[in-house]
mmCIF file of C-alpha atoms in Angstrom:
data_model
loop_
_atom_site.group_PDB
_atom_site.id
_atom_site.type_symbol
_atom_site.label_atom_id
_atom_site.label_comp_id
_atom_site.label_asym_id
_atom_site.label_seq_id
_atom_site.Cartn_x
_atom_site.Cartn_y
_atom_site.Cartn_z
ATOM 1 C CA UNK A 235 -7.950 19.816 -9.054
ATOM 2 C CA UNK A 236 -10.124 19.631 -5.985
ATOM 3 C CA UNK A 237 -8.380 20.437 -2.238
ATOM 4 C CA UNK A 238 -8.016 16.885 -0.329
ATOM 5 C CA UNK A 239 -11.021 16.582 2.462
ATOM 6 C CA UNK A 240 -9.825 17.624 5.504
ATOM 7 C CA UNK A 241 -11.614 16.473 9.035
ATOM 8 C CA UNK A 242 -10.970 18.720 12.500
ATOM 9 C CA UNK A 243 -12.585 18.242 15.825
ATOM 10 C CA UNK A 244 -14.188 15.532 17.975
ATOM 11 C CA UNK A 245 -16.306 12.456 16.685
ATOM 12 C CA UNK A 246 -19.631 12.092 19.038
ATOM 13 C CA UNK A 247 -19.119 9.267 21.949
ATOM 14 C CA UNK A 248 -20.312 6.188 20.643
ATOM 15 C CA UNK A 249 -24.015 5.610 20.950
ATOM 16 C CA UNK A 250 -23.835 1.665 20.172
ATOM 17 C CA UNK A 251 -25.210 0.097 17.072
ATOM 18 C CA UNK A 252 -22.980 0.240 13.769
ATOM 19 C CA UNK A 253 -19.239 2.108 15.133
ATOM 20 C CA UNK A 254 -18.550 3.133 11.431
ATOM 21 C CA UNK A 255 -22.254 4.855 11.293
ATOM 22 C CA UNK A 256 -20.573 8.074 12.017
ATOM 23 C CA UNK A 257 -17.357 7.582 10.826
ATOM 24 C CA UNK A 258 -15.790 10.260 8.464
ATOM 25 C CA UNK A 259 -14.406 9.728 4.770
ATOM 26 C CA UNK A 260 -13.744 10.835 1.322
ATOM 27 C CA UNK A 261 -12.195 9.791 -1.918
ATOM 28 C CA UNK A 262 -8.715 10.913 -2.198
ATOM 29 C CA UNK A 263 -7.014 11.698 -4.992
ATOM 30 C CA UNK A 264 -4.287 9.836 -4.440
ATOM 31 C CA UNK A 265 -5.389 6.368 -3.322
ATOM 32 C CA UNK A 266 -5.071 4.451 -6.548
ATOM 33 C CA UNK A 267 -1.467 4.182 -6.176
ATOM 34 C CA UNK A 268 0.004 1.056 -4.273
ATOM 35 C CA UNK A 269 0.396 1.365 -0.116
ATOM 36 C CA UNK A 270 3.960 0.995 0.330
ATOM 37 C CA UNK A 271 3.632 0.926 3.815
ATOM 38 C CA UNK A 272 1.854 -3.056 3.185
ATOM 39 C CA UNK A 273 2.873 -5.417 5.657
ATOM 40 C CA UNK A 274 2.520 -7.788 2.277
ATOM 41 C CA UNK A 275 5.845 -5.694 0.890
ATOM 42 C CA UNK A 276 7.769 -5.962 3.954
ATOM 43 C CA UNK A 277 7.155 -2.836 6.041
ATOM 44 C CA UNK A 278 7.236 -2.508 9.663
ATOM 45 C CA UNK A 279 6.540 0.023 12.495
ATOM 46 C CA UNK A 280 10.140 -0.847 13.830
ATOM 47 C CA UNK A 281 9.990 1.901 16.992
ATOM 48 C CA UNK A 282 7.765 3.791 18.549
ATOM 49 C CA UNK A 283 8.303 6.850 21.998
ATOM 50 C CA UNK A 284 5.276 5.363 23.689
ATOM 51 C CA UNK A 285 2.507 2.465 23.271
ATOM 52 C CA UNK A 286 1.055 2.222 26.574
ATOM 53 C CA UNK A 287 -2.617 1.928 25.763
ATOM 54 C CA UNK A 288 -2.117 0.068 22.310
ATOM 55 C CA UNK A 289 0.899 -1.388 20.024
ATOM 56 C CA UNK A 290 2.253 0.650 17.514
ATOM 57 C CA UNK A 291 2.299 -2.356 14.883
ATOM 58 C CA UNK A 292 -1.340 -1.955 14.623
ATOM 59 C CA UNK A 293 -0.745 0.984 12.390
ATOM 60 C CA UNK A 294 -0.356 -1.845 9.356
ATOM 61 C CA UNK A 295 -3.147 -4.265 9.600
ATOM 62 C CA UNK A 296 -4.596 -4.111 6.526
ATOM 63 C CA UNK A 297 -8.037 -4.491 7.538
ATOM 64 C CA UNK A 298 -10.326 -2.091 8.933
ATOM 65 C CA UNK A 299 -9.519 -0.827 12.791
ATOM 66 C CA UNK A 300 -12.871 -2.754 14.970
ATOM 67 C CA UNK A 301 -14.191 -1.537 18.002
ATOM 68 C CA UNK A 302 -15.548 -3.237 20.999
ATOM 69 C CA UNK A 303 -17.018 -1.155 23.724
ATOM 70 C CA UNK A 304 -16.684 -3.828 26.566
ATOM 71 C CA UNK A 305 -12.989 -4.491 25.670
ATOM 72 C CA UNK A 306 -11.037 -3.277 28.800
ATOM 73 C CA UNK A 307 -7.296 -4.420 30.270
ATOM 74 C CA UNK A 308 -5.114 -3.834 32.780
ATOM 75 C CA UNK A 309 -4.208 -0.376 31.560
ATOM 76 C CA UNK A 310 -7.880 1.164 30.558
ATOM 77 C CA UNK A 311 -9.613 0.976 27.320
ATOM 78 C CA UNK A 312 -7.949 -1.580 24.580
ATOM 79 C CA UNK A 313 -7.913 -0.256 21.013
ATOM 80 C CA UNK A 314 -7.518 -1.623 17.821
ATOM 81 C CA UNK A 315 -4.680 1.258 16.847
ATOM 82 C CA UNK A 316 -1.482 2.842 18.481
ATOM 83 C CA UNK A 317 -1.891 5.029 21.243
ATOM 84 C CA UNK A 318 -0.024 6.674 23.887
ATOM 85 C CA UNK A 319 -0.636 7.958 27.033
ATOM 86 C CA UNK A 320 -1.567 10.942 28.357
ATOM 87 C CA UNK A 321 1.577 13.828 28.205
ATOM 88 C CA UNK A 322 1.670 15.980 31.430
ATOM 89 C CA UNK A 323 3.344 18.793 31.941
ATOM 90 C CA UNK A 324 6.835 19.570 34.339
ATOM 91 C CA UNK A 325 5.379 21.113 37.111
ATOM 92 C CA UNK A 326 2.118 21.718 39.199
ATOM 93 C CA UNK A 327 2.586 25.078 38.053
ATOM 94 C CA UNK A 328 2.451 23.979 34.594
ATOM 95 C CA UNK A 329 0.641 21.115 34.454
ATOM 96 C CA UNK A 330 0.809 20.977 30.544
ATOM 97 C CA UNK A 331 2.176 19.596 27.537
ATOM 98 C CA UNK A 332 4.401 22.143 25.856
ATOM 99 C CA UNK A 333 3.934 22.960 22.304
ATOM 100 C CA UNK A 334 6.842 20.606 21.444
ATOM 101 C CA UNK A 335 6.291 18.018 23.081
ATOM 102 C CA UNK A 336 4.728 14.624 20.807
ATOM 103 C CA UNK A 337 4.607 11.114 20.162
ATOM 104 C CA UNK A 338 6.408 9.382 17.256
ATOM 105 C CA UNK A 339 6.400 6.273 15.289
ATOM 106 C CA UNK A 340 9.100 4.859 12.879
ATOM 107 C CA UNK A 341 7.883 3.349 9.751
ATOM 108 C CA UNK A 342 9.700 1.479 7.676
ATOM 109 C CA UNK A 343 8.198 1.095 4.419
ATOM 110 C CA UNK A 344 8.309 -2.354 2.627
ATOM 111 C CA UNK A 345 9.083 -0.604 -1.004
ATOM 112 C CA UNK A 346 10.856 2.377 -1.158
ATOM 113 C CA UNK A 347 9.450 5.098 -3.278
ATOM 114 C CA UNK A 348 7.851 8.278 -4.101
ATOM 115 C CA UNK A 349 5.399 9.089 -1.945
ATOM 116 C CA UNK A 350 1.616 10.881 -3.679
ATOM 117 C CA UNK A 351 -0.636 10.525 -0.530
ATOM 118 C CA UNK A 352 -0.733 9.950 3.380
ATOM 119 C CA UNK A 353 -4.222 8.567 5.165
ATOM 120 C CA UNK A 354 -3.905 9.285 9.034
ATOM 121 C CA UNK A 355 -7.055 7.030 9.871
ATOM 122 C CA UNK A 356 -8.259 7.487 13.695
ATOM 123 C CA UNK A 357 -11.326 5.391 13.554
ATOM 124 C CA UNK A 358 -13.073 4.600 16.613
ATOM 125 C CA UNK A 359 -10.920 7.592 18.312
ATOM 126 C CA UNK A 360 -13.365 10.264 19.049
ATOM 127 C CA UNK A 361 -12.104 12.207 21.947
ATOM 128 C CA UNK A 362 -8.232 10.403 22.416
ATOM 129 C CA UNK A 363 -6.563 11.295 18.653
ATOM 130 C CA UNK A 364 -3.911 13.650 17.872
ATOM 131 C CA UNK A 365 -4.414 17.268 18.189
ATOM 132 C CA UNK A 366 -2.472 16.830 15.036
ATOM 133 C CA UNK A 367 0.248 15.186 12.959
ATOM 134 C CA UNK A 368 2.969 15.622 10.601
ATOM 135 C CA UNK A 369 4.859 12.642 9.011
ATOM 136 C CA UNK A 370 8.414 13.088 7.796
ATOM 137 C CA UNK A 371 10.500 10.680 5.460
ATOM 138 C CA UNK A 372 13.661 9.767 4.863
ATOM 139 C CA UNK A 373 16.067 7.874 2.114
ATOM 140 C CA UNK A 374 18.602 5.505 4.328
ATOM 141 C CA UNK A 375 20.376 2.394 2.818
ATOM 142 C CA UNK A 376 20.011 -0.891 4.252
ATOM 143 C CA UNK A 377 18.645 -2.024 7.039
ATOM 144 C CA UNK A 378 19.240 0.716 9.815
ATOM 145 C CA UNK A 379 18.437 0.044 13.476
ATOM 146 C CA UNK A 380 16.000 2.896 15.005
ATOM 147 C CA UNK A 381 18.906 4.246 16.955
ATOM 148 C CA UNK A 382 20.900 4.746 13.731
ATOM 149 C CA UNK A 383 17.519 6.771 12.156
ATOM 150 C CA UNK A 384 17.365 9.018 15.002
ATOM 151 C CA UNK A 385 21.073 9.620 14.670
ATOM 152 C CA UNK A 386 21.707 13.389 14.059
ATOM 153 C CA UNK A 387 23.172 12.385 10.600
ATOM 154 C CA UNK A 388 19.982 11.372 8.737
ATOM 155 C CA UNK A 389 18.322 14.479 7.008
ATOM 156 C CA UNK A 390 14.684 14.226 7.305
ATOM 157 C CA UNK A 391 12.070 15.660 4.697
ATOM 158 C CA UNK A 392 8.400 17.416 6.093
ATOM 159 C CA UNK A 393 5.759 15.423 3.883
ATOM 160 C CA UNK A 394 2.703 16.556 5.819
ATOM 161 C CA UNK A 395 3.847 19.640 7.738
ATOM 162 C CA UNK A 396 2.274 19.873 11.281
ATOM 163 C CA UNK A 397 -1.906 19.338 10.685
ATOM 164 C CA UNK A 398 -4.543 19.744 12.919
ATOM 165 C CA UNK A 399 -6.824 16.077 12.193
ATOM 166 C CA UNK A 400 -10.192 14.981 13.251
ATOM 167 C CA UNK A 401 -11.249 11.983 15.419
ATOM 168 C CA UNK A 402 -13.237 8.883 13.926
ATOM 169 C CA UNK A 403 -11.836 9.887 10.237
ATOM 170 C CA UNK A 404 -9.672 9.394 7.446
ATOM 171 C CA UNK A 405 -7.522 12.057 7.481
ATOM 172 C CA UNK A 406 -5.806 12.311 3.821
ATOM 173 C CA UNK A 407 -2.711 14.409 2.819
ATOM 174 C CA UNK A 408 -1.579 14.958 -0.328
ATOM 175 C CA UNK A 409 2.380 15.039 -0.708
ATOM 176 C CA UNK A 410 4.183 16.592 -3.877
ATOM 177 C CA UNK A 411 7.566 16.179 -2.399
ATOM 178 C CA UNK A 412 9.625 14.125 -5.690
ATOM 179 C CA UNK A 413 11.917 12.128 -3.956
ATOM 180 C CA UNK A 414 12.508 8.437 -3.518
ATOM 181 C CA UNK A 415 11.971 7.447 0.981
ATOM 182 C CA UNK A 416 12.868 4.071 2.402
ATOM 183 C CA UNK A 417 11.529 5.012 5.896
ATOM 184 C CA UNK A 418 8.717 7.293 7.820
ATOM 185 C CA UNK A 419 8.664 8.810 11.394
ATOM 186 C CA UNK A 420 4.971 9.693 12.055
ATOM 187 C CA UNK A 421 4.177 12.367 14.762
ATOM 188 C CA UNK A 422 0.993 12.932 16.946
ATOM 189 C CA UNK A 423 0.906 16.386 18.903
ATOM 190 C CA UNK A 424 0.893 16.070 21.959
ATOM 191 C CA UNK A 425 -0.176 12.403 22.457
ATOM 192 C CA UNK A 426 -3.076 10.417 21.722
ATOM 193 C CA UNK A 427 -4.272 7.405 19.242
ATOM 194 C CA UNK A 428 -4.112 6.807 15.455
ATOM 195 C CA UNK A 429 -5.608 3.100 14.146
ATOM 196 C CA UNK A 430 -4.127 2.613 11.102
ATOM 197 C CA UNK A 431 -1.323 4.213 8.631
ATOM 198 C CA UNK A 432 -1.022 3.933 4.892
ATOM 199 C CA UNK A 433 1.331 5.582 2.107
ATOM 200 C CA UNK A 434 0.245 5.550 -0.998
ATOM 201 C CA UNK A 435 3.245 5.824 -3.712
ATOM 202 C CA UNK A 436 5.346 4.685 -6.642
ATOM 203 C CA UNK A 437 7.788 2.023 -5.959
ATOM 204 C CA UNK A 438 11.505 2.963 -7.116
ATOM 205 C CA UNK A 439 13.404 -0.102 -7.014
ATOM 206 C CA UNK A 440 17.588 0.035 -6.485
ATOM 207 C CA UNK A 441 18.453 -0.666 -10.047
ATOM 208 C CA UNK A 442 21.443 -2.133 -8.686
ATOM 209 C CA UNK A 443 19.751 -4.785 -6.821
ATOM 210 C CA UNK A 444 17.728 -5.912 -10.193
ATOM 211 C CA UNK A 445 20.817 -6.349 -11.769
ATOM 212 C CA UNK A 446 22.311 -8.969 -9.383
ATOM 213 C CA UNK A 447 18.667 -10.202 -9.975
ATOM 214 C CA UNK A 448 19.117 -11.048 -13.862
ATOM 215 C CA UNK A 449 16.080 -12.745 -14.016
ATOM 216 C CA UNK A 450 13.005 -11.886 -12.200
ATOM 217 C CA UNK A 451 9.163 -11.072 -12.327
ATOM 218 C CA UNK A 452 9.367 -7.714 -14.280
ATOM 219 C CA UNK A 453 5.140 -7.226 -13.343
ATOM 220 C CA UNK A 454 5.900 -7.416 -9.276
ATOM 221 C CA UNK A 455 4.830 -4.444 -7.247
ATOM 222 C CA UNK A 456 7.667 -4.701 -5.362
ATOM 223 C CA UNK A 457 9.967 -3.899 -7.721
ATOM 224 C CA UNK A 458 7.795 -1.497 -9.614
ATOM 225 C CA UNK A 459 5.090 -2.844 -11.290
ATOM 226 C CA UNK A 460 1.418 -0.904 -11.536
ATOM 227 C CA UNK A 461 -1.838 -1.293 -12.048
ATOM 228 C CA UNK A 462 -2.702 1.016 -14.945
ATOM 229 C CA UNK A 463 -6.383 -0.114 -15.389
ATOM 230 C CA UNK A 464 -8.578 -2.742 -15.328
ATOM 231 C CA UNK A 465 -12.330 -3.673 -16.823
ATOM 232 C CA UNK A 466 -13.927 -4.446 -13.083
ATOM 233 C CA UNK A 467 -12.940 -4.058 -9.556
ATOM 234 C CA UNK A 468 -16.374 -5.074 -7.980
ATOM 235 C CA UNK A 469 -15.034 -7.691 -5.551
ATOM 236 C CA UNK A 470 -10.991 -7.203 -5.608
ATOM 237 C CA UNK A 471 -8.579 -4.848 -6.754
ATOM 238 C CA UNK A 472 -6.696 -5.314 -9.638
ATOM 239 C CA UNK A 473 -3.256 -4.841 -7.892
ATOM 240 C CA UNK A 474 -3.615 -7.821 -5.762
ATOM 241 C CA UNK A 475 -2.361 -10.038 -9.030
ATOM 242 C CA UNK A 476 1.380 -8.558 -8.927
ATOM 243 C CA UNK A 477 1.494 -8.260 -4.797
ATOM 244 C CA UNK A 478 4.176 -10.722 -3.702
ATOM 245 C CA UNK A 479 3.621 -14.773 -2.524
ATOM 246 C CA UNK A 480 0.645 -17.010 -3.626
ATOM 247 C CA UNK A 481 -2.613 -15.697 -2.645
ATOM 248 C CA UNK A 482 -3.879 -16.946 0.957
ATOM 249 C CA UNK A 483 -7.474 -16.508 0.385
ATOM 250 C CA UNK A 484 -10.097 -15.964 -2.550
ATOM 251 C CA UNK A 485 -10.399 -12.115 -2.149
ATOM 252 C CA UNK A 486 -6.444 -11.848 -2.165
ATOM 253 C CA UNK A 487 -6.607 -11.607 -5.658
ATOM 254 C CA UNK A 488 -8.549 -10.514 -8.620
ATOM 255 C CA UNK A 489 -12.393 -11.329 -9.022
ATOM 256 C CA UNK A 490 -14.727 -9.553 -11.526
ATOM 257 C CA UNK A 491 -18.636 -9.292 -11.316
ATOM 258 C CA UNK A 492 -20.598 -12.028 -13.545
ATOM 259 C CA UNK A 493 -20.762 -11.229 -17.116
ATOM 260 C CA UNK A 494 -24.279 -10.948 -18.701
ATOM 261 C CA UNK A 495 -22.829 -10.007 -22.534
ATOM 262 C CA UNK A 496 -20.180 -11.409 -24.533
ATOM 263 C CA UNK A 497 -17.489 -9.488 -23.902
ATOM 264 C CA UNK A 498 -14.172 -9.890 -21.123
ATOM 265 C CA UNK A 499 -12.666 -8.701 -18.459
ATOM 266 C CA UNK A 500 -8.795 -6.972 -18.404
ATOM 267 C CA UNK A 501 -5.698 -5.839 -16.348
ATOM 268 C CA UNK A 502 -3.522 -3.349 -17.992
ATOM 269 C CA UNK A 503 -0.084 -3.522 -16.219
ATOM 270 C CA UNK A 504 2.821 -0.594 -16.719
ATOM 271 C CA UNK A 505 6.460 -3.008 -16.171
ATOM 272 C CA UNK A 506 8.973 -1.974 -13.935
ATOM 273 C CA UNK A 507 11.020 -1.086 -17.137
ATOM 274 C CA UNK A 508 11.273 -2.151 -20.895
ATOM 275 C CA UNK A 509 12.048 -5.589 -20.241
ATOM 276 C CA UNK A 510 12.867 -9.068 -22.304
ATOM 277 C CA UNK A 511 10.010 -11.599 -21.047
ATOM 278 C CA UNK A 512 10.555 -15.350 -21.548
ATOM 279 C CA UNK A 513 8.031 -17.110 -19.263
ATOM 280 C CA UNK A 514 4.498 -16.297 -17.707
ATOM 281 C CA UNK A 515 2.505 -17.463 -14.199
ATOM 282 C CA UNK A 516 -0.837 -16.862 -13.961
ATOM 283 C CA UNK A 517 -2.087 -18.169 -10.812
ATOM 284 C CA UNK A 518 -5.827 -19.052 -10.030
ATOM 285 C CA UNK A 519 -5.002 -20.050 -6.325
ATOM 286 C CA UNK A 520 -8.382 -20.158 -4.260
ATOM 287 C CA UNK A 521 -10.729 -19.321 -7.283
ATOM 288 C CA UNK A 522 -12.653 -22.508 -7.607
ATOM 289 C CA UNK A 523 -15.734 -21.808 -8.842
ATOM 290 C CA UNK A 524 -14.940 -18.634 -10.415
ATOM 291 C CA UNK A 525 -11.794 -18.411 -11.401
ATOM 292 C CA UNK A 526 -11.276 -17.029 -15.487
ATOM 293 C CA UNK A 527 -12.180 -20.159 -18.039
ATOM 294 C CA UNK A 528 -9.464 -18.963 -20.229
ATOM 295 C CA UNK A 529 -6.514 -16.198 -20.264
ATOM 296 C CA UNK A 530 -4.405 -14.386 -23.083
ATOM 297 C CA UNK A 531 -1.429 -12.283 -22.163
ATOM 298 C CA UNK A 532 -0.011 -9.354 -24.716
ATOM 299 C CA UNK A 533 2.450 -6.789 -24.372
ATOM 300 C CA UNK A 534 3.698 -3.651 -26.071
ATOM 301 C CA UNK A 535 6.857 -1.568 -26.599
ATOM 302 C CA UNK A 536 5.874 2.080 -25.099
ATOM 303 C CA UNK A 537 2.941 3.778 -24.910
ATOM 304 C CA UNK A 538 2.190 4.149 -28.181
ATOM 305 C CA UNK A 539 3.493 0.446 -29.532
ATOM 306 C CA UNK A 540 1.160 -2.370 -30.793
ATOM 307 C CA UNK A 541 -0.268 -4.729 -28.558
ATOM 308 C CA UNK A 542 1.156 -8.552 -29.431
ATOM 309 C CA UNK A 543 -0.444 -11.643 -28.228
ATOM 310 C CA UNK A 544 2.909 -13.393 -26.142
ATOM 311 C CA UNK A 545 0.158 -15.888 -24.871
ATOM 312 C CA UNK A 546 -2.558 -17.101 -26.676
ATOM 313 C CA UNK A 547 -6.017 -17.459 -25.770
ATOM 314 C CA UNK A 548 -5.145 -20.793 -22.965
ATOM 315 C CA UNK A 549 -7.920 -22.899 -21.029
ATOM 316 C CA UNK A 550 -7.477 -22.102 -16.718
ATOM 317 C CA UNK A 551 -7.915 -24.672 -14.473
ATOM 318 C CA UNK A 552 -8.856 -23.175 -10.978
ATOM 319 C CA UNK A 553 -6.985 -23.107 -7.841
ATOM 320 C CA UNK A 554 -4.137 -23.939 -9.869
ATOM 321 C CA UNK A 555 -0.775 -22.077 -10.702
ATOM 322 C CA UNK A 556 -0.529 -22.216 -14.940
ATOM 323 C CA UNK A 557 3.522 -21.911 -16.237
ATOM 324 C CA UNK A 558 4.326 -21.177 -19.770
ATOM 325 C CA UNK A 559 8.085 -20.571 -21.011
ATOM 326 C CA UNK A 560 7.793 -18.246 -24.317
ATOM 327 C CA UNK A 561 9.188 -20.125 -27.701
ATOM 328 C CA UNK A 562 10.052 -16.315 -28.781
ATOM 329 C CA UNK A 563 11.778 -13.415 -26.232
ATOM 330 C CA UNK A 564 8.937 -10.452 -26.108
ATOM 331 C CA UNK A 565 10.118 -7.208 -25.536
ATOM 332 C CA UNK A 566 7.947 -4.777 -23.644
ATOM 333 C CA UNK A 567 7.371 -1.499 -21.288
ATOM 334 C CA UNK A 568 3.409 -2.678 -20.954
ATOM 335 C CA UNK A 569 1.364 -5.856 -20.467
ATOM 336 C CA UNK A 570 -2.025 -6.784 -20.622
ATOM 337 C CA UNK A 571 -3.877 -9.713 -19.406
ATOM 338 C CA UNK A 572 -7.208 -10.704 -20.929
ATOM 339 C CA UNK A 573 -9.201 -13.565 -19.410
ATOM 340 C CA UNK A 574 -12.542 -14.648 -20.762
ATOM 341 C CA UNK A 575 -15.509 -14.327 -20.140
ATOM 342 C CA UNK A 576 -15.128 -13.148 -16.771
ATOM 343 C CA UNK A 577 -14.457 -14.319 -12.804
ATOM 344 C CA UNK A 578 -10.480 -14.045 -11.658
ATOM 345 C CA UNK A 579 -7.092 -14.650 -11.353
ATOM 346 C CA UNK A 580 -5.238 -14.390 -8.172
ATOM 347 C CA UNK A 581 -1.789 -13.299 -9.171
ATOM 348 C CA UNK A 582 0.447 -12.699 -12.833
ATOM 349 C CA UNK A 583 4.236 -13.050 -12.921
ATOM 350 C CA UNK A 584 6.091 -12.532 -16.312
ATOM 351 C CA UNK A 585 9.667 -13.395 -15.850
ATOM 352 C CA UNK A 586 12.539 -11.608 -17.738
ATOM 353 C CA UNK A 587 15.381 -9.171 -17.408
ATOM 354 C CA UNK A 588 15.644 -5.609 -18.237
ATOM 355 C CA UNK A 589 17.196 -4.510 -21.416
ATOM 356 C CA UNK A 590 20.040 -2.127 -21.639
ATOM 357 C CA UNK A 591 17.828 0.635 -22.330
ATOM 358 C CA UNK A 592 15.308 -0.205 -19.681
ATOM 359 C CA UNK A 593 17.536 -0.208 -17.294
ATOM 360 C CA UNK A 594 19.289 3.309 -17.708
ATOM 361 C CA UNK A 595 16.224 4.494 -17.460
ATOM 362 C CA UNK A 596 15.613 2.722 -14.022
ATOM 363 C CA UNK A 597 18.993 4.173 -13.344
ATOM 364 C CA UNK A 598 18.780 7.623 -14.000
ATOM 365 C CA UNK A 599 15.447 8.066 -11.859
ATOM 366 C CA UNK A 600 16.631 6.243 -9.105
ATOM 367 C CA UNK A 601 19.505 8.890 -9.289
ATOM 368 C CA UNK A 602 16.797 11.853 -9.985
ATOM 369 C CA UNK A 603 14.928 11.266 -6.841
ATOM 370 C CA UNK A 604 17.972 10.723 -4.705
ATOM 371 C CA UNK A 605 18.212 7.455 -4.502
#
């Protein structure tokens, strides 16, 4: 396995034209998995030390940070990020920050999980980011208030111990820590500006919560769902189709490239659990013109069970939300959803309960990863 890219040092000032010209990248390792820090999910940068220059919720937008060089306030410079102001030190004597001192931001992520990869993204910062950063995490139940997470009582875990990061970059951590967080408190030493923020993870749902649930869409991210692979991603990922609500807009779902050949496009879906399936969604909200002509669903009893067709091959109408209730109960770990010959669906619920087994199984790693 490869070492994750790592950036240090300044970006160059900004010489106009295209901001992202210079900007620095890579493909990590880790970014396949779902962000669980997705305002979509529920999350929230519920506190921050210091925002003076920019708010701390700007750490979530799911787009890409922009950049405009005549935007100026009150207070300086206004950037599409979260960034504090400059730290001084106590005296004239010592005008300096001390090594201690830093910024921090509480993130509350909007599924709880196991955490595979951090991006620390301080585009458009090229001389005001973070010296460096570390990012800790921590498993509290409920809905605590920031004062209660800053309470000397909550044990918090090093994910990304204390970094030195680059400015105008994507700076990526990889995190091997195997245990299940509910919230985040992201450091910059000793002050300065990070745009955006995301976690990439598995969801670990409390299997206590799905069984006040009964019935419920046993494909949703939020509770555990994933993307295990799909034909095409050229316009949209693949995830989008189990993210929770109707899709707003065309690209929030699931759109392949135009088919030349006679074959189809697929999702391959891992369930929360082994679950008992008696209904199926499959929504083709804001596809109009190329939304799938027709969709199958099948599923399959572990990973090395036979695939059965639940759903038969079924015409799609588009921008229109398709409901089917199952004449048989289909048991399943897996599900796959074909549609033919191409274009896209924007989301895929198949509503069930967990069997007994499935859900001991949900039970014991909750329990594993200290949940």
């Amino acid at each position: 396995m490869t070492a994750t890219p790592h950036f240090t040092g300044d970006a160059s000032p900004y010489g106009g034209g295209d901001p992202y010209a210079d900007y620095r990248t890579a493909d990590f390792p880790f970014t396949h998995h779902a962000n669980l820090a997705d305002r979509q999910l529920g999350a929230g940068v519920i506190a921050a030390n210091d925002e003076f220059f920019a708010q701390r919720e700007n750490l979530l937008v799911p787009e890409p940070a922009e950049f405009d060089p005549e935007h100026f306030g009150h207070k300086g410079k206004i950037m599409d990020g979260w960034e504090t102001r400059r730290r001084r030190g106590a005296s004239a004597g010592h005008p300096w920050p001390t090594a201690e001192d830093h910024d921090w931001a509480l993130v509350r992520l909007g599924a709880p999980g196991v955490v595979r990869g951090i991006v620390v993204d301080t585009a458009h910062f090229r001389g005001n980011y973070p010296q460096a950063v570390s990012v800790e995490g921590a498993s509290v139940p409920g809905s605590p208030s920031p004062e209660e997470l800053l309470g000397d009582d909550v044990k918090w875990t090093t994910l990304v111990p204390r970094t030195a990061v680059g400015g105008h970059a994507a700076n990526g951590f990889a995190v091997s820590v195997e245990q299940r967080f509910t919230h985040l408190r992201v450091n910059q030493h000793p002050d300065g500006g990070i745009a955006r923020l995301r976690v990439h993870g598995e969801v670990v749902p409390d299997p206590e919560w799905l069984s006040v649930l009964g019935t419920f869409d046993v494909a949703a991210l939020e509770y555990g769902g994933q993307v295990e692979d799909a034909s095409n991603l050229f316009y949209s990922p693949a995830t989008n189709t189990i993210q929770p609500g109707r899709s707003r807009k065309m690209d929030d779902g699931w759109e392949t490239r135009r088919r030349r050949d006679q074959g189809n496009d697929w999702i391959r879906y891992q369930l929360v659990a082994q679950a008992e399936i008696r209904a199926v969604e499959i929504d083709t909200a804001y596809l109009k013109g190329n939304s799938a002509g027709w969709a199958s669903v099948s599923v399959k009893d572990g990973e090395d069970g036979d695939w059965t067709e639940i759903l038969p091959r079924t015409r799609l109408q588009p921008d229109t939300n398709h409901r089917f209730v199952l004449a048989t109960v289909a048991v399943g770990t897996h599900a796959r959803v074909d549609i033919f010959p191409d274009g896209g669906i924007s989301r895929l619920r198949l509503f069930g309960s967990l069997t007994g087994e499935g859900s001991a199984r949900l039970a014991a790693r909750h329990q594993e990863l200290g949940g």
